[in-house]
Coordinates of C-alpha atoms and ligand atoms in Angstrom, one line a residue:
X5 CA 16.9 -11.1 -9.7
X6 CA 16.1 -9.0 -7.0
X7 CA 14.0 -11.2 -4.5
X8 CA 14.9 -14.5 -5.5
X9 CA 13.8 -17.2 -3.6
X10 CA 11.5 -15.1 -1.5
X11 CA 8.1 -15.1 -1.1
X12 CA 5.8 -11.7 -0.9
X13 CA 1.9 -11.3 0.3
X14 CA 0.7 -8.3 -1.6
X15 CA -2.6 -6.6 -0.3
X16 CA -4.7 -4.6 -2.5
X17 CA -3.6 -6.3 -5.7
X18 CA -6.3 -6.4 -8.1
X19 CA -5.4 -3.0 -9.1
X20 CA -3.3 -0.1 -9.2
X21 CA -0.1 -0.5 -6.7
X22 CA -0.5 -3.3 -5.3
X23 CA -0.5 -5.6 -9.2
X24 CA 2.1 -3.4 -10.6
X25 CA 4.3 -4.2 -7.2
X26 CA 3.1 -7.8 -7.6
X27 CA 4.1 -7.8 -11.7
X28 CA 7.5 -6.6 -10.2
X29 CA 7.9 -8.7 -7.7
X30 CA 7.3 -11.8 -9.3
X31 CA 9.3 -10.4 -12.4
X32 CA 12.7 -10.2 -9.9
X33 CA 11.6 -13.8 -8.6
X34 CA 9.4 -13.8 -5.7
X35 CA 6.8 -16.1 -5.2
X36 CA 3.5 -13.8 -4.6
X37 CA 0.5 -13.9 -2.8
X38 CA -1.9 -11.4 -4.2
X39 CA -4.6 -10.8 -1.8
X40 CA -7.8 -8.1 -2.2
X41 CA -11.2 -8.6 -2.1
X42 CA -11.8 -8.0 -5.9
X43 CA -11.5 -11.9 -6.9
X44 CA -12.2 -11.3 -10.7
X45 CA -9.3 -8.7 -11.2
X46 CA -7.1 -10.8 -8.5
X47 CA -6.9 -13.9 -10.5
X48 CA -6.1 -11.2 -13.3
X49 CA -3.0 -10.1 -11.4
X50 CA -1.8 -13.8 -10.5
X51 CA -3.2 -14.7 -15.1
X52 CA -0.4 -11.8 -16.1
X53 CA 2.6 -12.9 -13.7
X54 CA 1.8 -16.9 -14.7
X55 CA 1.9 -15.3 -18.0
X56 CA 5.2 -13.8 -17.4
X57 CA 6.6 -16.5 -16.0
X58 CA 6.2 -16.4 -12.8
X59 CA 4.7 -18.0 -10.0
X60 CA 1.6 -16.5 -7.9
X61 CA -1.7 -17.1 -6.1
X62 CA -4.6 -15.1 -5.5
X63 CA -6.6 -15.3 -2.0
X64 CA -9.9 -13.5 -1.5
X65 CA -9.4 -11.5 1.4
X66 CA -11.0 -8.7 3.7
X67 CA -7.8 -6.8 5.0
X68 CA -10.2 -5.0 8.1
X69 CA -11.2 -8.7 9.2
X70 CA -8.9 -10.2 11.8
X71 CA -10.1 -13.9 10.6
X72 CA -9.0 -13.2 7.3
X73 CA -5.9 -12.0 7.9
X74 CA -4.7 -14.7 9.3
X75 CA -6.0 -16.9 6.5
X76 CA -3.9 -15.1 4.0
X77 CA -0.5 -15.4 6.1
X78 CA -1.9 -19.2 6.8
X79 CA -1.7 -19.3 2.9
X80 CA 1.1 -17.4 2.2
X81 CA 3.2 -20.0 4.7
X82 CA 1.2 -23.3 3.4
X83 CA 1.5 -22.5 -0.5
X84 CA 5.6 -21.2 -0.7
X85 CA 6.8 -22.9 2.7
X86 CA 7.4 -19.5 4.5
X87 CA 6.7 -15.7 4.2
X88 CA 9.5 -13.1 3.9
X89 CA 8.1 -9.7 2.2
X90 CA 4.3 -8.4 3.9
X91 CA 2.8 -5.3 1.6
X92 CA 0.0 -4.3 3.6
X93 CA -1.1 -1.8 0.6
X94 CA -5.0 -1.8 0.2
X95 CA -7.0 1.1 1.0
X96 CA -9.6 3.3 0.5
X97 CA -10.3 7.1 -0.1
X98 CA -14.3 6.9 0.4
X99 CA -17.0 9.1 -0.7
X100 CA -18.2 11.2 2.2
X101 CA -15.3 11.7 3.8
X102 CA -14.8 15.8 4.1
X103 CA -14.2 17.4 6.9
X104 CA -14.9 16.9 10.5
X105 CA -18.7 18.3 10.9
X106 CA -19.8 16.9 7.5
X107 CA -18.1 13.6 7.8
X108 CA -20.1 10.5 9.3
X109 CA -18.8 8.5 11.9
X110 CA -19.5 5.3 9.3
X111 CA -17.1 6.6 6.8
X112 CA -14.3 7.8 9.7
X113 CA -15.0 3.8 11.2
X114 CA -14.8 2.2 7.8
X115 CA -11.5 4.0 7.0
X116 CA -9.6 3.4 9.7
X117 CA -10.4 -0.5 9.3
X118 CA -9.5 -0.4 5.9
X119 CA -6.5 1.3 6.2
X120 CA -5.2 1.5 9.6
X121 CA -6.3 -1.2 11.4
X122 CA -5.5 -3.7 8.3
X123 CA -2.2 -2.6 9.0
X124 CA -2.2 -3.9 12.5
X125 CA -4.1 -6.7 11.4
X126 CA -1.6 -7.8 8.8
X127 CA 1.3 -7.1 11.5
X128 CA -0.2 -8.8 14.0
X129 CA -0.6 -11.9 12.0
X130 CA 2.4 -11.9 9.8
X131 CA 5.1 -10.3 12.4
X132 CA 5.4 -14.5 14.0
X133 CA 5.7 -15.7 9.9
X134 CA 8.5 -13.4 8.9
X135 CA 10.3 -14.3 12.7
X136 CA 9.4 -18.3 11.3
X137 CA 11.6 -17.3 8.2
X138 CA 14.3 -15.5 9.8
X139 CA 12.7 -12.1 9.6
X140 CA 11.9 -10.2 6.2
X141 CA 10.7 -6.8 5.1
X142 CA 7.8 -5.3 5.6
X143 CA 6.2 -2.6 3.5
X144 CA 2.8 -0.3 4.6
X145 CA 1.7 2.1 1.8
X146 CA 0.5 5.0 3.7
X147 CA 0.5 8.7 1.4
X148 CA 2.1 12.0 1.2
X149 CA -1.3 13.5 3.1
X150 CA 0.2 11.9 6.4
X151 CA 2.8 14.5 5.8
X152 CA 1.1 17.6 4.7
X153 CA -2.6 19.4 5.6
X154 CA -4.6 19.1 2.2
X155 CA -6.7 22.0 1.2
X156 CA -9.6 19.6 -0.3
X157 CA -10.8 18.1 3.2
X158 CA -10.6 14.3 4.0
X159 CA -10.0 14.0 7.4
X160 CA -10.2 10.5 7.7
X161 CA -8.3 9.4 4.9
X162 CA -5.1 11.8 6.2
X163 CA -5.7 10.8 9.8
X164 CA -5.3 7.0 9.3
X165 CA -2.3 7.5 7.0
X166 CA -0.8 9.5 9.7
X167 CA -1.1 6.7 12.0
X168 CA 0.4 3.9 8.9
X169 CA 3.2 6.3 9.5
X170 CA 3.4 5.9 13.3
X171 CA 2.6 2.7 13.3
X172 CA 5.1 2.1 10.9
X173 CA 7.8 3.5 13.1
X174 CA 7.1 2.0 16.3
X175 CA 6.9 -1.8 14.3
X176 CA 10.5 -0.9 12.9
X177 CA 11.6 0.0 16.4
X178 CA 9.9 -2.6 17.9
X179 CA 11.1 -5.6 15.6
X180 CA 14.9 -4.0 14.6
X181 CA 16.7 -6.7 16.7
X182 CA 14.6 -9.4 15.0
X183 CA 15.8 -9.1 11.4
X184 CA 12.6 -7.2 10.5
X185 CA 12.6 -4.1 9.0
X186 CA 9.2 -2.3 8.8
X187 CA 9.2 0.9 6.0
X188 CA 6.4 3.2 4.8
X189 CA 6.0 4.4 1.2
X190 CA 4.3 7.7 1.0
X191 CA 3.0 7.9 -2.6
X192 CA 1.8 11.5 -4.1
X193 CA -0.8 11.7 -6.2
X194 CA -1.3 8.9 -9.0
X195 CA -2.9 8.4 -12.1
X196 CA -5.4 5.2 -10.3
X197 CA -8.9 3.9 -10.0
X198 CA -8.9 5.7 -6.5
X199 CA -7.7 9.1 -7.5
X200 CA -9.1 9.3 -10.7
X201 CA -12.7 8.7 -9.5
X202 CA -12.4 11.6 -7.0
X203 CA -10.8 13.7 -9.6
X204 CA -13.6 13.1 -12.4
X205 CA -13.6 16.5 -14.5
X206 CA -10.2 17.8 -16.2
X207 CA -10.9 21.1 -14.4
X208 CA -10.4 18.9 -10.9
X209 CA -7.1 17.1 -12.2
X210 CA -5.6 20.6 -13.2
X211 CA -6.5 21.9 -9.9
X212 CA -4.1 18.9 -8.5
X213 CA -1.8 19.2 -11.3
X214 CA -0.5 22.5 -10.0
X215 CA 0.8 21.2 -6.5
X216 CA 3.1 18.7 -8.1
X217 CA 6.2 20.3 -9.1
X218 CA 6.5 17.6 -11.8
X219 CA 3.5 18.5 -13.2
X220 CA 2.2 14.6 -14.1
X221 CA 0.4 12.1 -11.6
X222 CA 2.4 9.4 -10.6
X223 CA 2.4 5.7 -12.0
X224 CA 1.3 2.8 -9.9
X225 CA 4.9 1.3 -11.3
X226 CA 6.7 4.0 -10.3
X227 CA 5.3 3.4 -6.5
X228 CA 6.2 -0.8 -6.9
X229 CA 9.9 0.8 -8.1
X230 CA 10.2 2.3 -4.7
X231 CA 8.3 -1.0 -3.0
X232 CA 10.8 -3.5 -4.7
X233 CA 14.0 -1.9 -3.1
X234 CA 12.1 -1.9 0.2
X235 CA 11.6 -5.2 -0.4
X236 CA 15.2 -6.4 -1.1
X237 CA 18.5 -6.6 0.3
X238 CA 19.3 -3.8 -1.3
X239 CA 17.8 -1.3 1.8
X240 CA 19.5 -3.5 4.2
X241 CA 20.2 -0.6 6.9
X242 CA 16.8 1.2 6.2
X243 CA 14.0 1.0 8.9
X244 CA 11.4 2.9 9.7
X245 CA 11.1 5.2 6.9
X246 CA 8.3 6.7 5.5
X247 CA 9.9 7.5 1.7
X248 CA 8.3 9.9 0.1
X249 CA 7.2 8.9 -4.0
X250 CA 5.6 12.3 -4.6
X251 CA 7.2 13.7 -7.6
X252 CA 8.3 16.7 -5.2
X253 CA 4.8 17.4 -3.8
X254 CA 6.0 17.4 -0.1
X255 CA 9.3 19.2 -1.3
X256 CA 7.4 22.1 -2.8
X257 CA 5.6 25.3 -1.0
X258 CA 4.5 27.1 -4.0
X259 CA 4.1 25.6 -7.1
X260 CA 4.1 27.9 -10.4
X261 CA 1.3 27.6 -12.5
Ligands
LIG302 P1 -6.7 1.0 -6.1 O1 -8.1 1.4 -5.8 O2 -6.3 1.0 -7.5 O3 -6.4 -0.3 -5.4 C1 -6.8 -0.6 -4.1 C2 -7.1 -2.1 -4.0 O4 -7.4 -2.4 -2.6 C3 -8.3 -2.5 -4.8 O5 -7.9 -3.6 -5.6 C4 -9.3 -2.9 -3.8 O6 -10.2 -3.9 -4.2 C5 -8.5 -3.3 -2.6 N1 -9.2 -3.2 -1.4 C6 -10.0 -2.2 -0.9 N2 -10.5 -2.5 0.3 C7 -10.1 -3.8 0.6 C8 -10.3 -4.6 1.7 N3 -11.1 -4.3 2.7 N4 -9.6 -5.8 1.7 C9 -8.9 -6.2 0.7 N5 -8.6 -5.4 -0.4 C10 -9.2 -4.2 -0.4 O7 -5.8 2.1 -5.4 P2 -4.2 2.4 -5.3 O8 -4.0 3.8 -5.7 O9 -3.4 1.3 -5.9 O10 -4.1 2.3 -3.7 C11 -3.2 1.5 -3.1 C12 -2.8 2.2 -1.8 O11 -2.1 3.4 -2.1 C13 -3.9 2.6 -0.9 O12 -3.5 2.3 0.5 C14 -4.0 4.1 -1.1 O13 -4.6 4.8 0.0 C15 -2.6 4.5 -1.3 N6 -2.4 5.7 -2.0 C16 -2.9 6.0 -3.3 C17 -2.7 7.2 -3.9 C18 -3.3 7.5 -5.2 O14 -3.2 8.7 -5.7 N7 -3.8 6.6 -5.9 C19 -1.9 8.2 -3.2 C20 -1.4 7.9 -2.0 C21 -1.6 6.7 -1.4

């Protein structure tokens, strides 16, 4: 088993990435804290890797609140001894965010907390934990839109992914010395609750379809593949990297129909 004896704080794991990485995680052994604000479809996460076989607890969290994330590394240390893998993975693509003159400054504020500054927040807090356990890995989900302009605007959403990205690098920089390695994983377009809800007619989901040379969304497992060798010992030497788990989208310049 891949993380062994480890233990793993998982944000945004009610749904989508964030369980499928805490299914696999706790599949190759960790001990996982699955954190989100959703607390019905949390405990959900933590009922499927009991039910597996595995060992997991769920902590209601707000990831753009300071005082809570500090709670959840607090928890993470107190219920598994020590913390060694932080996934700072929730976010949000809202409704209303478009592009610069039609979007509000609430939805460019609320995006950033969400999923830039959670980011720092999670850093901030869990950087001292992983040093308390030797160091560890840590994982930010940004997207493939910090790489690439996308024609449908959402200016918020791509500008705070670009600065996961940044942010990202600078940690790894930062913390190299320190036994902490800080990656990004860039996902492309996948078949979740997020997407999906943005892409609500089939005419919409074609219209996405074409830009992705592998002509399919993504899975949220196929993500937590890419998450789980972040997480191990098996990327030893990588650090800060933003991999990309687009199926090709940021390869591609034009796509045949
Ligand atoms: P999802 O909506 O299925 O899951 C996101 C989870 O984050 C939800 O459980 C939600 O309750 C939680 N969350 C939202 N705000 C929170 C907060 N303030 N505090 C705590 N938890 C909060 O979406 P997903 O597709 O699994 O997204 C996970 C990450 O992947 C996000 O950062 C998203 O931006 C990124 N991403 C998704 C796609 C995609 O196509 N779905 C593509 C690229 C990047």
């Amino acid at each position: 088993m891949r993380l062994n004896g480890k233990s793993a704080l998982i944000t945004g794991a009610a749904s989508g990435i964030g369980r499928a990485s805490a299914l696999v995680f706790a599949a190759e052994g960790a001990k996982v804290v699955a954190v989100d604000l959703n607390e019905s479809d949390g405990e959900q996460t933590v009922s499927e890797i009991r039910a597996q076989g595995g060992e997991a607890i769920f902590v209601r969290a707000d990831v753009s609140k300071a005082e809570d994330c500090a709670k959840m590394i607090a928890r993470a240390e107190e219920a598994f001894g020590r913390l060694n893998i932080l996934f700072n993975n929730a976010g949000v693509l809202l409704s209303g965010d478009d592009d610069a003159i039609g979007t509000e400054e609430a939805v460019w504020d609320r995006t950033m907390a969400i999923n830039l500054k959670s980011v720092y927040l999670g850093c901030k807090h869990g950087i001292p934990a992983l040093r308390r356990a030797g160091g560890g890995s840590i994982i930010n989900t940004a997207s493939f839109v910090a790489m690439m302009g996308a024609a449908t605007p959402q200016v918020a959403y791509t500008a705070s992914k670009g600065g996961v990205v940044s942010l990202t690098r600078e940690l790894a920089v930062v913390h190299a010395k320190e036994n902490i390695r800080v990656n990004a994983i860039c996902p492309g377009p996948l078949r979740t609750e997020l997407l999906m809800k943005i892409l609500d007619t089939e005419e919409k989901r074609r219209r996405r379809l074409i830009h992705i040379p592998m002509g399919r969304f993504g899975e949220p497992r196929e993500v937590a593949g890419a998450a789980l060798f972040l997480a191990s010992d098996d990327s030893s030497f990588i650090t800060g990297s933003a991999l990309m788990v687009d199926g090709g989208i940021t390869a591609a310049y034009v796509t045949p129909l």
